Tab-separated table of C-alpha atoms and ligand atoms in Angstrom:
chain	number	residue	atom	x	y	z
A	943	UNK	CA	0.496	-1.011	-5.927
A	944	UNK	CA	-1.717	-3.232	-8.184
A	945	UNK	CA	-1.527	-6.104	-5.587
A	946	UNK	CA	-2.758	-3.718	-2.808
A	947	UNK	CA	-5.425	-2.243	-5.073
A	948	UNK	CA	-6.850	-5.633	-6.091
A	949	UNK	CA	-6.861	-6.655	-2.423
A	950	UNK	CA	-8.733	-3.393	-1.662
A	951	UNK	CA	-11.276	-3.952	-4.425
A	952	UNK	CA	-11.916	-7.582	-3.543
A	953	UNK	CA	-12.271	-6.877	0.135
A	954	UNK	CA	-14.840	-4.047	-0.209
A	955	UNK	CA	-16.844	-5.165	-3.293
A	956	UNK	CA	-19.171	-7.824	-1.807
A	957	UNK	CA	-20.086	-9.146	1.632
A	958	UNK	CA	-19.215	-12.866	1.160
A	959	UNK	CA	-15.646	-13.401	2.420
A	960	UNK	CA	-13.257	-13.641	-0.507
A	961	UNK	CA	-10.158	-15.446	0.648
A	962	UNK	CA	-6.884	-13.876	-0.402
A	963	UNK	CA	-4.393	-16.439	-1.638
A	964	UNK	CA	-0.832	-15.281	-2.232
A	965	UNK	CA	1.198	-17.394	-4.677
A	966	UNK	CA	4.996	-17.318	-4.609
A	967	UNK	CA	6.495	-18.725	-7.792
A	968	UNK	CA	10.230	-19.539	-7.647
A	969	UNK	CA	10.724	-19.149	-11.380
A	970	UNK	CA	9.112	-18.257	-14.736
A	971	UNK	CA	8.555	-20.130	-18.032
A	972	UNK	CA	5.905	-22.115	-19.960
A	973	UNK	CA	5.377	-24.706	-17.231
A	974	UNK	CA	4.764	-21.971	-14.610
A	975	UNK	CA	2.575	-19.888	-16.942
A	976	UNK	CA	0.319	-22.943	-17.294
A	977	UNK	CA	-0.033	-23.453	-13.558
A	978	UNK	CA	-0.606	-19.698	-12.989
A	979	UNK	CA	-3.412	-19.631	-15.546
A	980	UNK	CA	-4.999	-22.725	-14.020
A	981	UNK	CA	-4.965	-21.111	-10.550
A	982	UNK	CA	-6.370	-17.808	-11.885
A	983	UNK	CA	-9.028	-19.655	-13.862
A	984	UNK	CA	-10.029	-21.537	-10.700
A	985	UNK	CA	-10.752	-18.361	-8.650
A	986	UNK	CA	-14.494	-18.670	-9.236
A	987	UNK	CA	-14.610	-22.403	-9.952
A	988	UNK	CA	-15.589	-23.627	-6.488
A	989	UNK	CA	-18.269	-22.720	-3.941
A	990	UNK	CA	-15.977	-20.101	-2.435
A	991	UNK	CA	-14.560	-17.181	-4.408
A	992	UNK	CA	-10.862	-16.583	-3.852
A	993	UNK	CA	-8.538	-13.845	-4.991
A	994	UNK	CA	-5.271	-15.232	-6.311
A	995	UNK	CA	-2.272	-12.886	-6.540
A	996	UNK	CA	0.963	-14.232	-7.976
A	997	UNK	CA	4.553	-12.998	-7.551
A	998	UNK	CA	7.705	-14.469	-9.128
A	999	UNK	CA	11.207	-14.644	-7.646
A	1000	UNK	CA	13.034	-15.451	-10.927
A	1001	UNK	CA	15.193	-18.180	-9.348
A	1002	UNK	CA	16.357	-15.804	-6.567
A	1003	UNK	CA	15.837	-17.410	-3.119
A	1004	UNK	CA	16.552	-14.220	-1.137
A	1005	UNK	CA	14.024	-12.324	-3.239
A	1006	UNK	CA	11.452	-15.107	-2.749
A	1007	UNK	CA	11.769	-14.909	1.039
A	1008	UNK	CA	11.268	-11.115	0.930
A	1009	UNK	CA	8.204	-11.541	-1.284
A	1010	UNK	CA	6.742	-14.195	1.037
A	1011	UNK	CA	7.182	-11.938	4.099
A	1012	UNK	CA	5.616	-8.942	2.371
A	1013	UNK	CA	2.629	-10.974	1.202
A	1014	UNK	CA	2.102	-12.119	4.795
A	1015	UNK	CA	2.332	-8.480	5.936
A	1016	UNK	CA	-0.202	-7.517	3.256
A	1017	UNK	CA	-2.770	-9.799	4.897
A	1018	UNK	CA	-3.075	-12.951	2.767
A	1019	UNK	CA	-5.254	-15.741	4.199
A	1020	UNK	CA	-3.115	-18.553	2.779
A	1021	UNK	CA	0.256	-18.909	1.049
A	1022	UNK	CA	0.878	-21.172	-1.951
A	1023	UNK	CA	4.592	-21.538	-2.701
A	1024	UNK	CA	7.074	-23.371	-4.935
A	1025	UNK	CA	10.242	-22.976	-2.813
A	1026	UNK	CA	13.241	-22.199	-5.033
A	1027	UNK	CA	15.613	-24.016	-2.660
A	1028	UNK	CA	14.603	-26.435	0.125
A	1029	UNK	CA	16.853	-25.262	2.973
A	1030	UNK	CA	16.691	-21.420	3.228
A	1031	UNK	CA	13.039	-21.153	2.207
A	1032	UNK	CA	11.997	-23.785	4.786
A	1033	UNK	CA	12.797	-21.452	7.707
A	1034	UNK	CA	10.839	-18.589	6.131
A	1035	UNK	CA	7.809	-20.836	5.629
A	1036	UNK	CA	7.958	-22.071	9.229
A	1037	UNK	CA	7.793	-18.375	10.283
A	1038	UNK	CA	4.705	-17.790	8.105
A	1039	UNK	CA	3.013	-20.909	9.433
A	1040	UNK	CA	3.758	-19.780	12.999
A	1041	UNK	CA	1.858	-16.543	12.193
A	1042	UNK	CA	-1.255	-18.702	11.657
A	1043	UNK	CA	-1.133	-18.479	7.826
A	1044	UNK	CA	-1.584	-21.944	6.232
A	1045	UNK	CA	1.205	-22.844	3.763
A	1046	UNK	CA	0.725	-25.063	0.708
A	1047	UNK	CA	3.913	-26.176	-1.039
A	1048	UNK	CA	3.485	-27.193	-4.677
A	1049	UNK	CA	5.979	-28.771	-7.118
A	1050	UNK	CA	8.970	-28.143	-4.835
A	1051	UNK	CA	9.080	-28.936	-1.157
A	1052	UNK	CA	10.869	-28.166	2.127
A	1053	UNK	CA	11.098	-29.867	5.534
A	1054	UNK	CA	7.553	-31.114	6.152
A	1055	UNK	CA	7.157	-29.331	9.503
A	1056	UNK	CA	7.302	-26.020	7.643
A	1057	UNK	CA	4.126	-26.461	5.593
A	1058	UNK	CA	0.450	-27.340	6.059
A	1059	UNK	CA	0.083	-29.463	2.910
A	1060	UNK	CA	2.032	-30.466	-0.228
A	1061	UNK	CA	0.658	-31.003	-3.733
A	1062	UNK	CA	2.480	-31.907	-6.916
A	1063	UNK	CA	3.790	-34.600	-9.229
A	1064	UNK	CA	6.122	-37.320	-7.894
A	1065	UNK	CA	9.602	-36.310	-9.031
A	1066	UNK	CA	11.044	-39.640	-7.878
A	1067	UNK	CA	8.518	-41.391	-10.132
A	1068	UNK	CA	9.339	-39.014	-13.027
A	1069	UNK	CA	13.056	-39.840	-12.693
A	1070	UNK	CA	12.339	-43.568	-12.337
A	1071	UNK	CA	9.973	-43.731	-15.357
A	1072	UNK	CA	12.531	-41.975	-17.568
A	1073	UNK	CA	15.250	-44.293	-16.188
A	1074	UNK	CA	13.324	-47.437	-17.147
A	1075	UNK	CA	12.710	-46.075	-20.656
A	1076	UNK	CA	16.403	-45.119	-20.999
A	1077	UNK	CA	17.436	-48.695	-20.088
A	1078	UNK	CA	15.051	-50.087	-22.740
A	1079	UNK	CA	16.762	-47.912	-25.346
A	1080	UNK	CA	20.248	-48.741	-24.014
A	1081	UNK	CA	19.554	-52.466	-24.210
A	1082	UNK	CA	18.986	-51.945	-27.935
A	1083	UNK	CA	22.679	-50.992	-28.346
A	1084	UNK	CA	24.577	-54.194	-29.008
A	1085	UNK	CA	27.986	-53.148	-30.416
A	1086	UNK	CA	29.395	-51.355	-27.351
A	1087	UNK	CA	28.693	-50.775	-23.650
A	1088	UNK	CA	25.958	-48.122	-23.659
A	1089	UNK	CA	27.098	-44.840	-22.062
A	1090	UNK	CA	24.352	-42.974	-20.150
A	1091	UNK	CA	24.861	-39.436	-18.842
A	1092	UNK	CA	22.501	-37.702	-16.407
A	1093	UNK	CA	22.699	-33.898	-16.111
A	1094	UNK	CA	20.970	-32.765	-12.927
A	1095	UNK	CA	19.244	-29.430	-12.276
A	1096	UNK	CA	19.910	-27.271	-9.160
A	1097	UNK	CA	20.546	-29.952	-6.502
A	1098	UNK	CA	19.504	-27.618	-3.649
A	1099	UNK	CA	15.956	-27.777	-5.099
A	1100	UNK	CA	13.786	-30.765	-4.193
A	1101	UNK	CA	12.724	-31.795	-7.763
A	1102	UNK	CA	16.376	-32.195	-8.791
A	1103	UNK	CA	17.182	-34.252	-5.674
A	1104	UNK	CA	14.119	-36.472	-6.253
A	1105	UNK	CA	14.462	-36.867	-10.059
A	1106	UNK	CA	18.090	-37.901	-9.506
A	1107	UNK	CA	16.994	-40.346	-6.777
A	1108	UNK	CA	14.401	-41.976	-9.080
A	1109	UNK	CA	16.786	-42.167	-12.052
A	1110	UNK	CA	19.729	-43.507	-10.014
A	1111	UNK	CA	17.402	-46.125	-8.486
A	1112	UNK	CA	16.491	-47.282	-12.035
A	1113	UNK	CA	20.197	-47.473	-12.982
A	1114	UNK	CA	21.086	-49.428	-9.877
A	1115	UNK	CA	22.454	-52.929	-10.514
A	1116	UNK	CA	22.709	-52.385	-14.259
A	1117	UNK	CA	26.433	-52.955	-14.773
A	1118	UNK	CA	25.772	-53.586	-18.444
A	1119	UNK	CA	25.624	-49.836	-18.915
A	1120	UNK	CA	28.107	-47.025	-18.071
A	1121	UNK	CA	26.258	-44.385	-16.030
A	1122	UNK	CA	27.672	-40.992	-15.023
A	1123	UNK	CA	25.952	-38.058	-13.320
A	1124	UNK	CA	27.023	-34.442	-13.858
A	1125	UNK	CA	25.643	-31.488	-11.841
A	1126	UNK	CA	23.964	-28.635	-13.748
A	1127	UNK	CA	21.194	-26.111	-12.968
A	1128	UNK	CA	17.772	-25.279	-14.441
A	1129	UNK	CA	19.293	-23.348	-17.379
A	1130	UNK	CA	20.034	-24.717	-20.890
A	1131	UNK	CA	23.552	-23.201	-21.075
A	1132	UNK	CA	25.172	-25.467	-18.469
A	1133	UNK	CA	23.932	-28.721	-20.128
A	1134	UNK	CA	25.091	-27.291	-23.491
A	1135	UNK	CA	28.600	-26.769	-22.097
A	1136	UNK	CA	28.706	-30.168	-20.315
A	1137	UNK	CA	27.522	-32.040	-23.444
A	1138	UNK	CA	29.939	-30.185	-25.758
A	1139	UNK	CA	32.901	-30.929	-23.443
A	1140	UNK	CA	31.962	-34.626	-23.317
A	1141	UNK	CA	31.488	-34.871	-27.109
A	1142	UNK	CA	34.901	-33.248	-27.639
A	1143	UNK	CA	36.532	-35.963	-25.499
A	1144	UNK	CA	35.494	-38.393	-28.265
A	1145	UNK	CA	33.745	-40.614	-25.686
A	1146	UNK	CA	30.233	-39.855	-26.868
A	1147	UNK	CA	27.302	-40.546	-24.574
A	1148	UNK	CA	24.623	-42.707	-26.249
A	1149	UNK	CA	21.936	-41.229	-24.004
A	1150	UNK	CA	21.695	-37.904	-22.121
A	1151	UNK	CA	18.949	-37.364	-19.516
A	1152	UNK	CA	18.303	-33.772	-18.395
A	1153	UNK	CA	16.037	-32.904	-15.460
A	1154	UNK	CA	13.734	-30.809	-17.663
A	1155	UNK	CA	13.028	-30.193	-21.351
A	1156	UNK	CA	14.368	-26.644	-21.168
A	1157	UNK	CA	17.791	-28.014	-20.130
A	1158	UNK	CA	17.544	-30.674	-22.872
A	1159	UNK	CA	17.435	-27.912	-25.518
A	1160	UNK	CA	20.997	-27.049	-24.463
A	1161	UNK	CA	22.154	-30.636	-25.127
A	1162	UNK	CA	20.301	-30.653	-28.462
A	1163	UNK	CA	22.147	-27.447	-29.435
A	1164	UNK	CA	25.519	-29.154	-28.725
A	1165	UNK	CA	24.468	-32.306	-30.608
A	1166	UNK	CA	23.238	-30.321	-33.628
A	1167	UNK	CA	26.445	-28.237	-33.700
A	1168	UNK	CA	28.621	-31.376	-33.651
A	1169	UNK	CA	26.322	-33.312	-36.061
A	1170	UNK	CA	25.966	-36.209	-33.600
A	1171	UNK	CA	22.137	-36.471	-33.803
A	1172	UNK	CA	22.317	-40.119	-34.971
A	1173	UNK	CA	24.542	-41.096	-32.052
A	1174	UNK	CA	23.101	-39.250	-29.021
A	1175	UNK	CA	19.512	-39.719	-27.730
A	1176	UNK	CA	18.066	-37.036	-25.419
A	1177	UNK	CA	15.491	-37.321	-22.605
A	1178	UNK	CA	13.806	-34.567	-20.538
A	1179	UNK	CA	10.889	-33.882	-18.194
A	1180	UNK	CA	7.859	-31.497	-18.195
A	1181	UNK	CA	6.007	-32.476	-21.416
A	1182	UNK	CA	4.696	-28.992	-22.257
A	1183	UNK	CA	3.141	-28.069	-25.642
A	1184	UNK	CA	5.508	-25.897	-27.689
A	1185	UNK	CA	8.375	-27.381	-25.687
A	1186	UNK	CA	9.013	-31.056	-24.697
A	1187	UNK	CA	5.989	-32.421	-26.590
A	1188	UNK	CA	7.152	-30.645	-29.745
A	1189	UNK	CA	10.765	-31.853	-29.318
A	1190	UNK	CA	9.485	-35.459	-29.133
A	1191	UNK	CA	7.298	-34.882	-32.226
A	1192	UNK	CA	10.334	-33.392	-34.048
A	1193	UNK	CA	12.608	-36.258	-32.925
A	1194	UNK	CA	14.958	-33.871	-31.052
A	1195	UNK	CA	14.141	-35.847	-27.901
A	1196	UNK	CA	13.319	-39.548	-27.618
A	1197	UNK	CA	11.006	-38.984	-24.632
A	1198	UNK	CA	9.694	-36.559	-22.036
A	1199	UNK	CA	7.444	-36.923	-18.994
A	1200	UNK	CA	4.291	-34.847	-18.356
A	1201	UNK	CA	5.083	-33.246	-14.977
A	1202	UNK	CA	1.591	-32.303	-13.747
A	1203	UNK	CA	0.768	-28.656	-12.973
A	1204	UNK	CA	-2.529	-29.026	-11.061
A	1205	UNK	CA	-3.414	-25.326	-10.631
A	1206	UNK	CA	-7.129	-26.018	-10.071
A	1207	UNK	CA	-6.362	-28.794	-7.566
A	1208	UNK	CA	-4.114	-26.389	-5.617
A	1209	UNK	CA	-6.982	-23.874	-5.310
A	1210	UNK	CA	-9.389	-26.641	-4.272
A	1211	UNK	CA	-6.957	-27.755	-1.552
A	1212	UNK	CA	-6.526	-24.144	-0.394
A	1213	UNK	CA	-10.290	-23.640	-0.112
A	1214	UNK	CA	-10.665	-26.877	1.875
A	1215	UNK	CA	-7.986	-25.724	4.313
A	1216	UNK	CA	-9.450	-22.191	4.585
A	1217	UNK	CA	-13.012	-23.401	5.109
A	1218	UNK	CA	-12.084	-26.111	7.623
A	1219	UNK	CA	-12.997	-28.974	5.323
A	1220	UNK	CA	-11.005	-32.258	5.499
A	1221	UNK	CA	-7.837	-32.311	3.365
A	1222	UNK	CA	-4.809	-34.600	2.784
A	1223	UNK	CA	-1.340	-33.338	3.806
A	1224	UNK	CA	0.368	-35.145	0.922
A	1225	UNK	CA	-1.316	-34.865	-2.500
A	1226	UNK	CA	0.455	-36.561	-5.431
A	1227	UNK	CA	-0.667	-35.736	-8.976
A	1228	UNK	CA	-0.220	-38.242	-11.805
A	1229	UNK	CA	2.286	-37.735	-14.623
A	1230	UNK	CA	2.858	-39.783	-17.778
A	1231	UNK	CA	5.809	-40.785	-19.940
A	1232	UNK	CA	5.649	-39.257	-23.432
A	1233	UNK	CA	7.173	-41.088	-26.394
A	1234	UNK	CA	6.508	-40.743	-30.114
A	1235	UNK	CA	3.745	-43.376	-29.935
A	1236	UNK	CA	1.532	-41.318	-27.547
A	1237	UNK	CA	2.729	-37.725	-28.030
A	1238	UNK	CA	0.094	-36.650	-30.540
A	1239	UNK	CA	-3.082	-37.162	-28.430
A	1240	UNK	CA	-1.316	-35.734	-25.354
A	1241	UNK	CA	-0.190	-32.634	-27.279
A	1242	UNK	CA	-3.662	-32.013	-28.769
A	1243	UNK	CA	-5.490	-32.298	-25.445
A	1244	UNK	CA	-2.968	-30.216	-23.495
A	1245	UNK	CA	-3.007	-27.430	-26.102
A	1246	UNK	CA	-6.830	-27.274	-25.912
A	1247	UNK	CA	-6.870	-27.131	-22.093
A	1248	UNK	CA	-4.175	-24.466	-22.121
A	1249	UNK	CA	-6.235	-22.267	-24.478
A	1250	UNK	CA	-9.444	-22.767	-22.459
A	1251	UNK	CA	-7.696	-21.597	-19.289
A	1252	UNK	CA	-6.203	-18.595	-21.042
A	1253	UNK	CA	-9.657	-17.617	-22.381
A	1254	UNK	CA	-11.221	-18.036	-18.927
A	1255	UNK	CA	-8.580	-15.822	-17.307
A	1256	UNK	CA	-8.943	-13.174	-20.017
A	1257	UNK	CA	-12.721	-13.212	-19.592
A	1258	UNK	CA	-12.347	-12.852	-15.803
A	1259	UNK	CA	-9.908	-9.936	-16.244
A	1260	UNK	CA	-12.297	-8.363	-18.780
A	1261	UNK	CA	-15.022	-8.654	-16.115
A	1262	UNK	CA	-12.897	-6.733	-13.560
A	1263	UNK	CA	-11.954	-4.181	-16.215
A	1264	UNK	CA	-15.621	-3.525	-16.981
A	1265	UNK	CA	-16.470	-3.281	-13.262
A	1266	UNK	CA	-13.830	-0.597	-12.736
A	1267	UNK	CA	-14.844	1.294	-15.852
A	1268	UNK	CA	-18.567	1.237	-14.897
A	1269	UNK	CA	-17.714	2.400	-11.329
A	1270	UNK	CA	-15.698	5.339	-12.546
A	1271	UNK	CA	-18.123	6.306	-15.315
A	1272	UNK	CA	-20.929	6.398	-12.737
A	1273	UNK	CA	-18.745	8.622	-10.570
A	1274	UNK	CA	-17.907	10.770	-13.571
A	1275	UNK	CA	-21.584	11.158	-14.574
A	1276	UNK	CA	-22.448	12.029	-10.972
A	1277	UNK	CA	-19.862	14.791	-10.769
A	1278	UNK	CA	-19.689	15.753	-14.381
A	1279	UNK	CA	-23.231	16.310	-15.602
A	1280	UNK	CA	-22.072	18.680	-18.270
A	1281	UNK	CA	-19.417	17.004	-20.385
A	1282	UNK	CA	-16.557	19.429	-20.560
A	1283	UNK	CA	-17.280	22.223	-18.095
A	1284	UNK	CA	-14.959	21.553	-15.166
A	1285	UNK	CA	-12.238	19.410	-16.755
A	1286	UNK	CA	-9.473	21.855	-15.840
A	1287	UNK	CA	-9.751	21.155	-12.115
A	1288	UNK	CA	-10.876	17.568	-11.960
A	1289	UNK	CA	-8.913	14.403	-11.519
A	1290	UNK	CA	-7.353	13.291	-14.844
A	1291	UNK	CA	-8.019	9.656	-13.971
A	1292	UNK	CA	-11.773	10.135	-13.814
A	1293	UNK	CA	-11.678	12.203	-17.000
A	1294	UNK	CA	-9.817	9.346	-18.639
A	1295	UNK	CA	-12.557	6.950	-17.567
A	1296	UNK	CA	-15.215	9.228	-18.951
A	1297	UNK	CA	-13.326	9.446	-22.179
A	1298	UNK	CA	-10.814	6.526	-22.498
A	1299	UNK	CA	-9.629	8.009	-25.788
A	1300	UNK	CA	-7.960	10.605	-23.523
A	1301	UNK	CA	-8.947	13.478	-25.809
A	1302	UNK	CA	-10.344	15.533	-22.927
A	1303	UNK	CA	-7.963	18.380	-22.093
A	1304	UNK	CA	-5.335	17.531	-19.455
A	1305	UNK	CA	-5.956	19.446	-16.255
A	1306	UNK	CA	-3.647	22.322	-15.321
A	1307	UNK	CA	-2.516	21.915	-11.718
A	1308	UNK	CA	-2.053	25.641	-11.104
A	1309	UNK	CA	-5.826	25.944	-11.110
A	1310	UNK	CA	-6.076	23.194	-8.452
A	1311	UNK	CA	-6.469	24.461	-4.861
A	1312	UNK	CA	-3.943	22.361	-2.974
A	1313	UNK	CA	-2.423	19.021	-3.875
A	1314	UNK	CA	-1.647	17.839	-0.361
A	1315	UNK	CA	-4.706	15.733	0.249
A	1316	UNK	CA	-5.539	14.575	-3.295
A	1317	UNK	CA	-3.447	11.543	-4.447
A	1318	UNK	CA	-3.116	12.685	-8.039
A	1319	UNK	CA	-2.261	16.278	-7.157
A	1320	UNK	CA	-5.237	18.070	-8.646
A	1321	UNK	CA	-7.984	20.027	-6.851
A	1322	UNK	CA	-9.412	18.200	-3.766
A	1323	UNK	CA	-13.039	18.155	-4.859
A	1324	UNK	CA	-15.527	16.339	-2.703
A	1325	UNK	CA	-15.606	13.618	-5.348
A	1326	UNK	CA	-13.709	11.418	-2.988
A	1327	UNK	CA	-10.343	9.829	-3.208
A	1328	UNK	CA	-11.964	6.434	-3.817
A	1329	UNK	CA	-13.194	7.433	-7.293
A	1330	UNK	CA	-9.783	8.773	-8.135
A	1331	UNK	CA	-8.338	5.399	-6.960
A	1332	UNK	CA	-10.803	3.653	-9.222
A	1333	UNK	CA	-9.668	5.969	-11.996
A	1334	UNK	CA	-6.021	5.231	-11.367
A	1335	UNK	CA	-6.771	1.516	-11.159
A	1336	UNK	CA	-8.494	1.662	-14.518
A	1337	UNK	CA	-5.578	3.667	-15.916
A	1338	UNK	CA	-3.085	1.064	-14.626
A	1339	UNK	CA	-5.103	-1.766	-16.156
A	1340	UNK	CA	-5.456	0.234	-19.366
A	1341	UNK	CA	-1.671	0.675	-19.297
A	1342	UNK	CA	-2.102	4.443	-19.435
A	1343	UNK	CA	0.323	6.436	-17.307
A	1344	UNK	CA	-1.219	9.446	-15.629
A	1345	UNK	CA	0.891	12.192	-14.304
B	1409	FRU	C1	9.980	-24.715	-14.146
B	1409	FRU	C2	10.620	-25.955	-13.698
B	1409	FRU	C3	10.139	-27.120	-14.510
B	1409	FRU	C4	10.416	-28.173	-13.616
B	1409	FRU	C5	9.973	-27.549	-12.320
B	1409	FRU	C6	10.700	-28.077	-11.181
B	1409	FRU	O1	10.377	-23.655	-13.378
B	1409	FRU	O2	11.951	-25.862	-13.755
B	1409	FRU	O3	10.812	-27.245	-15.670
B	1409	FRU	O4	9.714	-29.306	-13.909
B	1409	FRU	O5	10.280	-26.216	-12.402
B	1409	FRU	O6	10.425	-27.320	-10.074
């Protein structure tokens, strides 16, 4: 309802074409919140205004495919997507592309014939950089053969396949270490269980590498419970404030890797594609290894950028809020010259806009003439459905439920 309404408002408010960009997120969490805010903050950053609408599939591939199809049916100009799993989502994206809707894959990818362009960090490089750092630490262990355990994320998703590839490449040829790889998923519970089982065998890993910092919290839980903090060193990927960066500062993890979000760059790429400007099909964003020596400046800068984007998005939303309120108050003044006279048979939404405190008396339907043609069921005055829509929109944004 809100998605359709915002599309409606953006399409009829001003003459300059506002491109509608639909974003399909595979999952939720701090890393995705950051990228969402960057994309929303970039809506008015470039020489073309865009309207970004974001949906989340909560790690459910079937749901993601349904969401992608319904966004295409709702008339988006371009799709931005992080495919939960490479295989099944690839077919759906090829269908969208065949409908003439450009497809940008970010963070996670599919078969390259199914998208227009890709943008994101190099997951192979992330896995490799962590691998090299892990070997440095392992080479510091002199009294026994270092035991390194990798716990992968969902291996049907491209970042897990690529992080494993990069890490395994770094381990290759290093017979001086014992290296095992166990399959997990993006949750923290599976790594917790795998680590606890291994610790209880008595053959303690010296180093555990998890495919993201969220998973690494599961290993840290097992290590803390079994009081093996001095023995087991933990590595992760993402490098988010309040998550991986904090764990490195606290010493819960020895390192993380800033996996770039690039929300503004995604919008820039989308605008180039939509406006026929030149663009690259493969766009790799830089990441950086985070260890205790460089974590502080990285954490400070990232926190500041995060807050700036949040403020920008709030200000933009405030702008829309005020636009809706002004529109409805004008309508209200036009049809309601005398403040309280006709409240009983007017649309409650418009009354709410006139008086957001909601003190004005709620209308009594029985005095309405017929509800059939008026969306909110009160008398079908000539005040036009549109104003009532504006009223309902404002009510939705104000979180007020009208009858
Ligand atoms: C968040 C996340 C990140 C990870 C990325 C991989 O949903 O799991 O932790 O880096 O997705 O796609």
